[in-house]
Tab-separated table of C-alpha atoms in Angstrom:
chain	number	residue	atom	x	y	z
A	1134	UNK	CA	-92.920	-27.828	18.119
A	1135	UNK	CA	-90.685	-25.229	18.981
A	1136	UNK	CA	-88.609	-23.782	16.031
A	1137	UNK	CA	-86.489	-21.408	18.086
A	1138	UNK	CA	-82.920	-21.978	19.878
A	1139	UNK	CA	-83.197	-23.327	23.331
A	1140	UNK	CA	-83.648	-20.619	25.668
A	1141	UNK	CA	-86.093	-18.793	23.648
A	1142	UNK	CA	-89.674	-18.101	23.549
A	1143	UNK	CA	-92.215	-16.588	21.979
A	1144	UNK	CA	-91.831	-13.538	23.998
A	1145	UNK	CA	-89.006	-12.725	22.627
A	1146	UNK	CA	-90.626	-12.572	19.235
A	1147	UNK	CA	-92.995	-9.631	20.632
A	1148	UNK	CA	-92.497	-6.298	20.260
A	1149	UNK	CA	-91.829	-5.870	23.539
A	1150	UNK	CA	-89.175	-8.313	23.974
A	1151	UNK	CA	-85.992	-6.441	25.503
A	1152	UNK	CA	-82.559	-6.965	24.024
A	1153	UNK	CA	-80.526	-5.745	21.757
A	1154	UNK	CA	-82.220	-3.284	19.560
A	1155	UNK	CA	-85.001	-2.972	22.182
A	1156	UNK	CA	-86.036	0.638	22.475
A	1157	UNK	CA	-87.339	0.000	26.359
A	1158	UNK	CA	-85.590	1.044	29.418
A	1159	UNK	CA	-85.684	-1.978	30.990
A	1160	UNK	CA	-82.046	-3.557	31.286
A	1161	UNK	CA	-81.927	-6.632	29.176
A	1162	UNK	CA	-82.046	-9.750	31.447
A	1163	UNK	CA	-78.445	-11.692	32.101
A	1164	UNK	CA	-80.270	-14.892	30.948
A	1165	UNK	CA	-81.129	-13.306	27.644
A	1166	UNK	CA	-77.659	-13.904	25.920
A	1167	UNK	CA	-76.285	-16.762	27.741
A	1168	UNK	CA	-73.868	-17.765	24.405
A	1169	UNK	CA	-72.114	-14.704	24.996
A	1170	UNK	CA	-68.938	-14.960	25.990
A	1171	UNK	CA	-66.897	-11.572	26.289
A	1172	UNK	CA	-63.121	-11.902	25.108
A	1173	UNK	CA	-60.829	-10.038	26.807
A	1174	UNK	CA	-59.436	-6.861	25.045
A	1175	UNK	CA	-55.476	-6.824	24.461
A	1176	UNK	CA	-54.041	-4.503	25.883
A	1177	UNK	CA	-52.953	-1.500	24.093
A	1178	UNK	CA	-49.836	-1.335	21.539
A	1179	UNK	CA	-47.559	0.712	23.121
A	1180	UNK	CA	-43.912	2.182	21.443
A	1181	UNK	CA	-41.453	-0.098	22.328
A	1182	UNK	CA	-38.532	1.774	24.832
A	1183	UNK	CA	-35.214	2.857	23.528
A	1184	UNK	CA	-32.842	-0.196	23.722
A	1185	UNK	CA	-36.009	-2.336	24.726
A	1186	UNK	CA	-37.738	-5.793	22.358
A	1187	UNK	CA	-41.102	-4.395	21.478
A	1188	UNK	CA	-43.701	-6.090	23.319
A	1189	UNK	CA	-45.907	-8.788	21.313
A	1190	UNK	CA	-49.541	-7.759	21.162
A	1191	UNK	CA	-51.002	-10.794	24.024
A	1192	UNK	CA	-53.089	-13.238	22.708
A	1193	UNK	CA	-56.650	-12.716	25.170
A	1194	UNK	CA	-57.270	-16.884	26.415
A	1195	UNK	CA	-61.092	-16.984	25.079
A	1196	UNK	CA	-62.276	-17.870	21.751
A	1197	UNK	CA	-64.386	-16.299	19.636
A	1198	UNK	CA	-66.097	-12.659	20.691
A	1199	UNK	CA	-67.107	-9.800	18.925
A	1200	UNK	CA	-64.933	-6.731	17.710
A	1201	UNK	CA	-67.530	-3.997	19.404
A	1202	UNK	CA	-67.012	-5.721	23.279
A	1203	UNK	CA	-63.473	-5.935	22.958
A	1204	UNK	CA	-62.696	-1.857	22.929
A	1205	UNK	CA	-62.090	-0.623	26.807
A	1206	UNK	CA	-61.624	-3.981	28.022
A	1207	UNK	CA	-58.662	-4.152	30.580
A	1208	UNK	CA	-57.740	-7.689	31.141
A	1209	UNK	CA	-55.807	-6.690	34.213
A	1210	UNK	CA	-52.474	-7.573	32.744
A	1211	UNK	CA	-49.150	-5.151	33.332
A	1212	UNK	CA	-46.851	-5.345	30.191
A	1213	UNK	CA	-44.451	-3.763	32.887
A	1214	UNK	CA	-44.807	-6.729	34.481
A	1215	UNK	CA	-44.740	-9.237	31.656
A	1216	UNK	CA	-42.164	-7.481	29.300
A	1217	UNK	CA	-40.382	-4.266	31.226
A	1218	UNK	CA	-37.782	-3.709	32.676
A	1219	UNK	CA	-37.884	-7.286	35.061
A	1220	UNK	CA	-37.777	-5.359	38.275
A	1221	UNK	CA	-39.527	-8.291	40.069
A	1222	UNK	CA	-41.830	-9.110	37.105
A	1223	UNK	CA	-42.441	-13.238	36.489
A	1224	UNK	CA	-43.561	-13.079	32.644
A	1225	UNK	CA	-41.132	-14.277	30.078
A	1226	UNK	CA	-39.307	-11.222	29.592
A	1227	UNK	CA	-38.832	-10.819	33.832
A	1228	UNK	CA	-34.661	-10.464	34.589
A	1229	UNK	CA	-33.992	-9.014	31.064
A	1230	UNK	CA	-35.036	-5.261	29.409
A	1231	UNK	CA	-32.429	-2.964	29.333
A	1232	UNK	CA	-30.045	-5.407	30.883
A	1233	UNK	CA	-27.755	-7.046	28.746
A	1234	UNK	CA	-26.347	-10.775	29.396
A	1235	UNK	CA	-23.373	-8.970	30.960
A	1236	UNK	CA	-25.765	-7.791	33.794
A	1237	UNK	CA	-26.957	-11.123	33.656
A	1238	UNK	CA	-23.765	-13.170	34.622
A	1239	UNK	CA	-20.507	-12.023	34.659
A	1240	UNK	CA	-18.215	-11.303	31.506
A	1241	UNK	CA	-15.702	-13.909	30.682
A	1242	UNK	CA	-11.653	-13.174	31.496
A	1243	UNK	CA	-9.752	-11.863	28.808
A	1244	UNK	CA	-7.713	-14.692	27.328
A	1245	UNK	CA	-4.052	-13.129	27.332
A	1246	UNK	CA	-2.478	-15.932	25.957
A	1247	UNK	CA	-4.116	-15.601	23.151
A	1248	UNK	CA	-4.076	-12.125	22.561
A	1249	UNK	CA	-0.281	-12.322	23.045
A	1250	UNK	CA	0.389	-15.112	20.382
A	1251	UNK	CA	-1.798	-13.024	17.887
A	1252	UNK	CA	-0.309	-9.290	18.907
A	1253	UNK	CA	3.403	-11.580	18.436
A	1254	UNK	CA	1.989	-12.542	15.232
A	1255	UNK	CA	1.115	-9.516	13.469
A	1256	UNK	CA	4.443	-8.432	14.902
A	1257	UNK	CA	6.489	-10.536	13.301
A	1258	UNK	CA	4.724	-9.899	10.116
A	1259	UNK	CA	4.942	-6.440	10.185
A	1260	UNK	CA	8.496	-7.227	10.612
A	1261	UNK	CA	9.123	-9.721	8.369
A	1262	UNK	CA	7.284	-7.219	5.581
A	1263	UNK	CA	8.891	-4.223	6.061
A	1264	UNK	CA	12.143	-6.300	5.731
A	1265	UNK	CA	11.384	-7.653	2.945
A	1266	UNK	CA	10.614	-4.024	1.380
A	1267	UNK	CA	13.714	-2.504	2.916
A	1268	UNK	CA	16.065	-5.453	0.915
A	1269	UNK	CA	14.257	-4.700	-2.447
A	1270	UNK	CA	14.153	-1.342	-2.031
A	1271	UNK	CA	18.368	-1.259	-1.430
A	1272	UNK	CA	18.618	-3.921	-3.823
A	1273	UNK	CA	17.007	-1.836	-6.467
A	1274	UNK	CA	19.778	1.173	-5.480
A	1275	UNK	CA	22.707	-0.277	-5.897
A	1276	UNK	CA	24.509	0.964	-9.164
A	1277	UNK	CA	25.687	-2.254	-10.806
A	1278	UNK	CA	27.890	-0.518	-13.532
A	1279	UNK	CA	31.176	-2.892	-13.828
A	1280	UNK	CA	30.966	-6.163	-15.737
A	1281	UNK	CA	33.670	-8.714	-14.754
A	1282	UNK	CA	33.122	-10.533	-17.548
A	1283	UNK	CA	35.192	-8.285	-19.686
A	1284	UNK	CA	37.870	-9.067	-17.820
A	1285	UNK	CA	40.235	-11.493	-19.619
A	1286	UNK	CA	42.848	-14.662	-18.909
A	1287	UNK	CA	41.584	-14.705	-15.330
A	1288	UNK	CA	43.190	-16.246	-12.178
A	1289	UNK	CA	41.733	-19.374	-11.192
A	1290	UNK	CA	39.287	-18.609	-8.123
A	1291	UNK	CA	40.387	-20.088	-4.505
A	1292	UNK	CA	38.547	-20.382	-1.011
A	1293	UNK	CA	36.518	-17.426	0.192
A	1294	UNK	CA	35.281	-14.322	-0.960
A	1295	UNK	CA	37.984	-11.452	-2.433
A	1296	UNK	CA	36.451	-7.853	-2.476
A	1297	UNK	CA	38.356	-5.064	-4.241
A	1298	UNK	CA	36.877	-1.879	-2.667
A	1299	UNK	CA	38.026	1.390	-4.301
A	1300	UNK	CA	37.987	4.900	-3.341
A	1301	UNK	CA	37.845	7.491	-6.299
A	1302	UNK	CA	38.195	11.023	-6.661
A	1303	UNK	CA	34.720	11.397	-8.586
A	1304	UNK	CA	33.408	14.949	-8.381
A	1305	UNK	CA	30.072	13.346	-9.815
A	1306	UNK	CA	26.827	15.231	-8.294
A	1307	UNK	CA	28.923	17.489	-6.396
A	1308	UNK	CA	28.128	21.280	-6.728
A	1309	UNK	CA	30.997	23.849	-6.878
A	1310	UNK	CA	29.758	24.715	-3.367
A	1311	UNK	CA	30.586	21.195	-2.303
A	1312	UNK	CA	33.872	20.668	-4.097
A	1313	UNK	CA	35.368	24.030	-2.059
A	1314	UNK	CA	34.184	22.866	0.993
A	1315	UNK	CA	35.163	19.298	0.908
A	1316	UNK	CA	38.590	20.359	-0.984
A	1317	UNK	CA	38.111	18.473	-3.362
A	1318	UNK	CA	38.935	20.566	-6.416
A	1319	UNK	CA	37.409	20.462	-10.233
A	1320	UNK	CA	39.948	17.849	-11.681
A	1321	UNK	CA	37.767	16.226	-15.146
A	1322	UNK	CA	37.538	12.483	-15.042
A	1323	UNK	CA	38.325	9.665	-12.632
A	1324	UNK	CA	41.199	8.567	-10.889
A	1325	UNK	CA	41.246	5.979	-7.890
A	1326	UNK	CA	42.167	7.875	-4.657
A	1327	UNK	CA	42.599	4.492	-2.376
A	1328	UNK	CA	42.100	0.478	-3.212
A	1329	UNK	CA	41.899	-2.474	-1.014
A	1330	UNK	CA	41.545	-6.057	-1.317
A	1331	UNK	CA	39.080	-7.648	1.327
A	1332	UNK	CA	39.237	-11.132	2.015
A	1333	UNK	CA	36.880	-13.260	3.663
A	1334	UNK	CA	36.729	-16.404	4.655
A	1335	UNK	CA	36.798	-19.240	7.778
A	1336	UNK	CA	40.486	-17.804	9.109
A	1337	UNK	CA	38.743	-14.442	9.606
A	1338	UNK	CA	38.817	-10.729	7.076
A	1339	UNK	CA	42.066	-9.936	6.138
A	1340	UNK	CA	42.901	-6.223	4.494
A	1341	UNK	CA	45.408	-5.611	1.961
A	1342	UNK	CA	45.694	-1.860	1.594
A	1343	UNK	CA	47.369	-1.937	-2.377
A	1344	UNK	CA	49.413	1.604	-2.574
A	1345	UNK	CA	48.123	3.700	-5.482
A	1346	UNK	CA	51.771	4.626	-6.223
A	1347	UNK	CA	52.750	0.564	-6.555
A	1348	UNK	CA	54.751	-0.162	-9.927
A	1349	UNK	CA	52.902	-3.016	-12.180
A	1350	UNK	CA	52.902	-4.119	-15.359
A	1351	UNK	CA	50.067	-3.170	-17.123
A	1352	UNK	CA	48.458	-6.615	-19.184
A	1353	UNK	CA	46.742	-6.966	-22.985
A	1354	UNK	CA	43.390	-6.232	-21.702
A	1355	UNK	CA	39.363	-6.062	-23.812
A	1356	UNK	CA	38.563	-2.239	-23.565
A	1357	UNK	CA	35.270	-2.006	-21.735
A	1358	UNK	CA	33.604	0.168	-24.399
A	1359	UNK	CA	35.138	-0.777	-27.531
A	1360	UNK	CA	35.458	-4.456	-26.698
A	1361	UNK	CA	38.857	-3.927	-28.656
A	1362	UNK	CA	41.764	-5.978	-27.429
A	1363	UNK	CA	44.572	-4.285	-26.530
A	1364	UNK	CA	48.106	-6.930	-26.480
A	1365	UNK	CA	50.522	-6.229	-23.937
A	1366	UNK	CA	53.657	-3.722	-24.154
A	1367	UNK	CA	55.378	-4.752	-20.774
A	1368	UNK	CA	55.162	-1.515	-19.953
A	1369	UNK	CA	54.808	-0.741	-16.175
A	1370	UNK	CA	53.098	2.382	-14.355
A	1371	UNK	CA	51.610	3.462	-10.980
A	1372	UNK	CA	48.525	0.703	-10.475
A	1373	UNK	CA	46.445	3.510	-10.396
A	1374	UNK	CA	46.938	4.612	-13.799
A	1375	UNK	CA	44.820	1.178	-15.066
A	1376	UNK	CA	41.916	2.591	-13.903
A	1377	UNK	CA	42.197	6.007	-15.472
A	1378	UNK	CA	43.045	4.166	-18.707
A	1379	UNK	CA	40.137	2.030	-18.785
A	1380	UNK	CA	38.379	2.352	-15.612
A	1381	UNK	CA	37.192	-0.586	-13.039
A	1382	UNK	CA	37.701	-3.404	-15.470
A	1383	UNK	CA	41.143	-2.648	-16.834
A	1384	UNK	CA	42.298	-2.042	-12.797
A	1385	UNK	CA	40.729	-5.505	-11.735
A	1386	UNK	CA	42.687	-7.321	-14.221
A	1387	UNK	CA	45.807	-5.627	-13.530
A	1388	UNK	CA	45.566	-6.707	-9.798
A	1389	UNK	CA	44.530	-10.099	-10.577
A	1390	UNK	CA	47.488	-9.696	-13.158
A	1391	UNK	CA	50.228	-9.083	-10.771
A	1392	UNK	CA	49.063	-10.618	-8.021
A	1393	UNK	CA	47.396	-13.679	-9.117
A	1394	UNK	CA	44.435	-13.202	-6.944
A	1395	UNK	CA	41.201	-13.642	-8.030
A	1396	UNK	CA	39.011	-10.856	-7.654
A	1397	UNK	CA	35.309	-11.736	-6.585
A	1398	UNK	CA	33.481	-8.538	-6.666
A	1399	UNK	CA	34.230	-4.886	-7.009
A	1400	UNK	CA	33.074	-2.138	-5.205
A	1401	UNK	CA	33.722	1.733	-5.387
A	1402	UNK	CA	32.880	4.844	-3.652
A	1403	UNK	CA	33.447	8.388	-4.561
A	1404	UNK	CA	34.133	11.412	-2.441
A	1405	UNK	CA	30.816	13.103	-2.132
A	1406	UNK	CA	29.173	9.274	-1.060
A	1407	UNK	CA	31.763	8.980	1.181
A	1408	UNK	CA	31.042	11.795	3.333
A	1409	UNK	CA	27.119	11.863	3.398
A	1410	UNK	CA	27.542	8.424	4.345
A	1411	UNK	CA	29.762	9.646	7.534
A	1412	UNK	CA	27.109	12.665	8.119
A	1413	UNK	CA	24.253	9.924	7.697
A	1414	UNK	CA	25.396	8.415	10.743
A	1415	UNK	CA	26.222	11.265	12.927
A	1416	UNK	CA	30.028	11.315	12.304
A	1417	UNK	CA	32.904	8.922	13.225
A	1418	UNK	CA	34.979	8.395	16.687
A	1419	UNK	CA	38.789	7.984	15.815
A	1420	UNK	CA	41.555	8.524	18.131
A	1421	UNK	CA	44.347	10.246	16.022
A	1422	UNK	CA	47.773	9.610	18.136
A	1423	UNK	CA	49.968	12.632	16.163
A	1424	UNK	CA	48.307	16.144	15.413
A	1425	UNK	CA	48.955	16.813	11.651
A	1426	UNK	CA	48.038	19.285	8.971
A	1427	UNK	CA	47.473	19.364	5.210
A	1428	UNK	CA	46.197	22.480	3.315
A	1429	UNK	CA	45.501	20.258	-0.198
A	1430	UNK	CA	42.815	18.329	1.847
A	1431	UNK	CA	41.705	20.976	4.290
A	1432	UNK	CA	43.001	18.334	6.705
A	1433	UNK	CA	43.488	20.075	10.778
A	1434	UNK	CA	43.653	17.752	13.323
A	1435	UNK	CA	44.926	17.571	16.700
A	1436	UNK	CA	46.042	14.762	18.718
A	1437	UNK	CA	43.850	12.248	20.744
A	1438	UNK	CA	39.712	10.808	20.635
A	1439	UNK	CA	37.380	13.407	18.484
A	1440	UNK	CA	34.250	12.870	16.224
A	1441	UNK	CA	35.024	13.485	12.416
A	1442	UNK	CA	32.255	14.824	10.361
A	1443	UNK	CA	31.948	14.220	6.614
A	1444	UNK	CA	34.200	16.769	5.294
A	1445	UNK	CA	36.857	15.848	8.036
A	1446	UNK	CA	36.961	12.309	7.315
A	1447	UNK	CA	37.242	12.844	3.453
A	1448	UNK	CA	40.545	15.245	4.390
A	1449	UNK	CA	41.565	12.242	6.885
A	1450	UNK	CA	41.835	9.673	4.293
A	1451	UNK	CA	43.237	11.530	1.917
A	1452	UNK	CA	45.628	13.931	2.811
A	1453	UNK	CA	48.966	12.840	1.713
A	1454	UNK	CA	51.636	15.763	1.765
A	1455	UNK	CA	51.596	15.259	5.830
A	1456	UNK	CA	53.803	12.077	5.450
A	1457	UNK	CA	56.532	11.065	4.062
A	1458	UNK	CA	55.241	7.358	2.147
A	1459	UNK	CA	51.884	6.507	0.871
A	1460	UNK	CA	52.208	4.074	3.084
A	1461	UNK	CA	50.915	6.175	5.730
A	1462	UNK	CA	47.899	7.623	4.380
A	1463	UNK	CA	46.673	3.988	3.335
A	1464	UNK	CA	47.137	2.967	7.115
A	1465	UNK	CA	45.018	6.082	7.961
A	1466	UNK	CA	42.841	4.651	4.937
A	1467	UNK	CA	42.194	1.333	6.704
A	1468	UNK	CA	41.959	2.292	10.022
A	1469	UNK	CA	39.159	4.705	9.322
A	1470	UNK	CA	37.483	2.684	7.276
A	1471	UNK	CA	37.318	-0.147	9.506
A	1472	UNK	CA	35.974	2.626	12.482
A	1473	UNK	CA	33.418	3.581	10.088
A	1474	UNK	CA	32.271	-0.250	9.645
A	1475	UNK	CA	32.356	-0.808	13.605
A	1476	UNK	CA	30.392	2.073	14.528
A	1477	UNK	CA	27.771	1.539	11.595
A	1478	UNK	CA	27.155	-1.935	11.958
A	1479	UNK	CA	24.990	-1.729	15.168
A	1480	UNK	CA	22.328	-2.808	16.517
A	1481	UNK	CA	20.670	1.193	17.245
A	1482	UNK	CA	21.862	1.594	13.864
A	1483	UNK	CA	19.936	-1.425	12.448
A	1484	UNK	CA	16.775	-0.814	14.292
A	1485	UNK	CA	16.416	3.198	14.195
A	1486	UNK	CA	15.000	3.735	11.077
A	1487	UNK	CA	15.567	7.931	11.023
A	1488	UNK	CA	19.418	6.505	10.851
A	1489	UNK	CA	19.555	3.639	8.923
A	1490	UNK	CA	17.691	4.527	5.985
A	1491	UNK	CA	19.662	7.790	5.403
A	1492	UNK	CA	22.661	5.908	6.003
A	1493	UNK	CA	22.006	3.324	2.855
A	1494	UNK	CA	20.655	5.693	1.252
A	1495	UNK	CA	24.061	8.217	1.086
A	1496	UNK	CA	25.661	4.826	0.737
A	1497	UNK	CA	24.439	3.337	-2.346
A	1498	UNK	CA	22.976	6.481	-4.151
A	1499	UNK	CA	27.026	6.356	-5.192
A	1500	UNK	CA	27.907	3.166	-4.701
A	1501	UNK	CA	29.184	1.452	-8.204
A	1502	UNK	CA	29.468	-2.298	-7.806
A	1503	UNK	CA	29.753	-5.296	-10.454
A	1504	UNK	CA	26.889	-6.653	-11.868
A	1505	UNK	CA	26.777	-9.931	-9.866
A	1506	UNK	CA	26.776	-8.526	-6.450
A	1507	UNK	CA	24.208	-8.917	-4.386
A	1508	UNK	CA	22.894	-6.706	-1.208
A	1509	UNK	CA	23.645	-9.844	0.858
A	1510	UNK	CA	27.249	-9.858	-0.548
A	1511	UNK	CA	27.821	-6.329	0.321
A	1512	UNK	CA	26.641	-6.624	3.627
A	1513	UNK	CA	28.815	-9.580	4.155
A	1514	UNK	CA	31.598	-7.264	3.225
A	1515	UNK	CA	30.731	-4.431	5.065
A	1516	UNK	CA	30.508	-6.318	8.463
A	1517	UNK	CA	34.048	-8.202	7.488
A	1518	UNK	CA	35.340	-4.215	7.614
A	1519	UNK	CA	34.277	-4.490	11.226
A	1520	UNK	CA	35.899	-8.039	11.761
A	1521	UNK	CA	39.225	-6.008	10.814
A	1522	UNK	CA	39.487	-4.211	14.397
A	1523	UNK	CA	37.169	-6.793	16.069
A	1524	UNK	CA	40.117	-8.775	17.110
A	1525	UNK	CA	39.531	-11.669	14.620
A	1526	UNK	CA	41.015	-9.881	11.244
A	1527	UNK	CA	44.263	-8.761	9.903
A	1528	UNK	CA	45.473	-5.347	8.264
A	1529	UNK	CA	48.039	-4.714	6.360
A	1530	UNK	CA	49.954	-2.674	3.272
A	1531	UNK	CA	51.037	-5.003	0.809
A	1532	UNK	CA	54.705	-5.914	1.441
A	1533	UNK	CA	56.913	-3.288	-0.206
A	1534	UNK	CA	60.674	-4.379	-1.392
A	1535	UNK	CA	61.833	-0.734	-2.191
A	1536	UNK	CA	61.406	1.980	-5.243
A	1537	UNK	CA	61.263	1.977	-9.159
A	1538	UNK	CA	62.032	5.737	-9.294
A	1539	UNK	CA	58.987	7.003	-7.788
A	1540	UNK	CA	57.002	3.895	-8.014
A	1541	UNK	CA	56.711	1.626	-5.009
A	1542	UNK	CA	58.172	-1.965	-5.731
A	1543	UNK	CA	56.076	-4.800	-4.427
A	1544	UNK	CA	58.099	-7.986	-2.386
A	1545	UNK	CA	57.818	-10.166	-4.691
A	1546	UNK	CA	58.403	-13.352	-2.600
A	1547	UNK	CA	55.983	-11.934	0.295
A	1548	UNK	CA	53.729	-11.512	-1.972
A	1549	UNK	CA	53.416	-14.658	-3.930
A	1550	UNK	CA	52.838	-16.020	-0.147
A	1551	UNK	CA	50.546	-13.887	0.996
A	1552	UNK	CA	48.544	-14.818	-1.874
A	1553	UNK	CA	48.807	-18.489	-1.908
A	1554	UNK	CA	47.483	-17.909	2.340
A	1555	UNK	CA	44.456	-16.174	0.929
A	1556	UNK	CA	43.567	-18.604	-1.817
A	1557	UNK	CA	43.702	-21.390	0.528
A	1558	UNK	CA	42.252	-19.288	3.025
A	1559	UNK	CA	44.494	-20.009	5.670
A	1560	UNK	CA	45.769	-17.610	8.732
A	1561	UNK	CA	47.781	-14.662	7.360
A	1562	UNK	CA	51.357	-14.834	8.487
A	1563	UNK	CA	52.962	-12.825	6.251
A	1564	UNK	CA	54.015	-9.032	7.186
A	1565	UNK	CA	54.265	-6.118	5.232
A	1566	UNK	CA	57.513	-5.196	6.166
């Protein structure tokens, strides 16, 4: 019986069988190994190219093998062909390589609607947000000094909104450098320079320029810092001696006290606001129909369309010695005033912020306003200045009967109507003269 593997014989037992080991020359015989089955060698790993998948090490097709007959062996694979750069290759990686999918098929089309709705988007957010800061931010300026409140034995309130805007001589934050250009002098104190009631409502602004000469009655009053009541002595003064008495609270209830009005809100400016506010915006267009001069205001002006700067328009409004009535320089008042709304209240105004935020900024740096105004209220107001010369609103001087010495006395009559027209808010018929 034979013991050894098929194949095999005693001679290979011998010492001079040939095969592995064998020290002869003689070639060992194909039949000797016929188990042996040679596995193809992989082929060698090479760096994977820049930009390029590294190439998977190939698995060889055969079984089994041995480690030593594997080294050298090329199995006549390309990896150029199976994993390069697909010029013409058919292996799994033929077509790709260093081109990307956009080589492959063509990129998709931009959606532009898309992109539109978002860019619109962020727009309107960027608007909405810097809005929103701007309104806080002028909210948080505005100088909210006068409480109504303290105001006694009021007026009962009627239809619409009644502003009493206020222009005094405040030196406050001037320099001495300021005061001798804009004229102004170095008088101590406060005194109101100009005052206006504004009234707004469905029949269109109407604007009662009140003279600061007028003769009224001054009324028992609560003194704003004392809280002290004072009764009343039926005496009677210029209106604008109220407010250097007892400042903004004992003026509002004098007007509401001779006229019967109710005042909504209260709103002053001084002279240095006044004029950085007409600088801010690059100076106001007025056409001036009679050249006049006044050397208490610095005022110079010849006849016909010019641009007034800051310290021009603070001479305008308040040079007085150049006519003969008050009544004149609170028509100049008005009319300026009302030019200064129209050509701030624009659009290139609105939207240029290099202009706009200087402009509220000189605006309500010395702005003094009660405390329940709002920046919404204000602007109401301010564009209701405009409404004056837009056509749809009236201006007037409050209807003057004659004199009480030097005082000017109001028509009584006229204006107990006038009033009754604003609290019903009705269409102003009444005239001033």
């Amino acid at each position: 019986m034979n013991d050894w593997p098929d194949g095999w014989t005693d001679d290979n037992r011998s010492g001079n069988r040939y095969g592995q080991g064998s020290a002869s020359e003689r070639p060992e015989s194909a039949r000797s190994m016929p188990h042996v089955q040679r596995r193809p060698a992989p082929p060698p790993q090479r760096p994977a190219p820049p930009r390029q998948r590294p190439v998977p090490q190939q698995p060889s097709g055969y079984d089994g093998g041995h480690p030593q007959y594997d080294e050298g062996y090329d199995s006549g694979y390309n990896t150029g062909q199976v994993y390069g750069s697909g010029s013409g290759g058919h292996g799994p990686g033929s077509g790709g390589g260093d081109r990307g999918p956009a080589q492959g098929r063509p990129r998709p089309a931009p959606n532009w609607g898309r992109r539109i709705k978002i860019g619109a988007l962020v727009l309107v957010v960027a608007l909405l947000g810097v809005s929103v800061g701007t309104y806080f931010w002028a909210d948080s300026k505005l100088n909210r000094a006068v409480d109504l409140s303290k105001v006694i034995e009021r007026p009962e309130a009627g239809k619409g909104t009644n502003y009493l805007i206020v222009g005094s001589d405040s030196r406050e934050g001037m320099t001495s450098e300021d005061k001798k250009r804009l004229h102004t002098g170095s008088a101590d104190g406060k005194r109101t320079d100009s005052m206006m009631i504004l009234h707004t409502g469905d029949n269109g602004p109407t604007l009662v320029s009140l003279p600061r000469d007028s003769n009224v009655e001054i009324p028992s009053f609560v003194g704003s810092e004392s809280g002290k009541k004072y009764p009343a002595t039926g005496r009677t003064t210029k209106l604008n001696a109220a407010y250097a008495t007892d400042g903004p609270e004992l003026l509002v209830r004098t007007v509401e006290f001779n006229t019967g009005l109710h005042i909504d809100h209260y709103v002053e400016i001084g002279f240095g606001g006044f004029a950085k506010v007409v600088d801010a915006i690059g100076g106001v267009e007025l056409d001036i129909p009679k050249a006049f001069k006044d050397k208490w205001s610095g005022a110079d002006f010849p006849a016909g369309k010019q641009t007034l700067n800051g310290q021009q328009a603070l001479a305008f409004v308040r040079t007085r010695h150049a006519f003969t009535s008050d009544l004149d320089r609170t028509k100049n008042q008005q009319k300026f005033l009302a030019a200064l709304a129209s050509q701030t209240a624009t659009f290139s105004t609105i939207v240029n912020p290099f202009k706009l935020y200087p402009t509220m900024g000189a605006g309500l740096d010395t702005l003094i306003v009660d405390k329940d105004m709002s920046l919404w209220s204000l602007g109401k107001m301010f564009f209701a200045m405009k409404g004056v010369t837009g056509g749809e609103g009236t201006s007037m001087n409050i209807p003057i009967a004659g004199n009480v010495g030097s005082n000017l006395a109001w028509d009584k009559a006229k204006v107990k109507k006038l009033v009754e027209q604003l609290k019903n808010d009705e269409k102003v018929t009444v005239t001033e003269n």
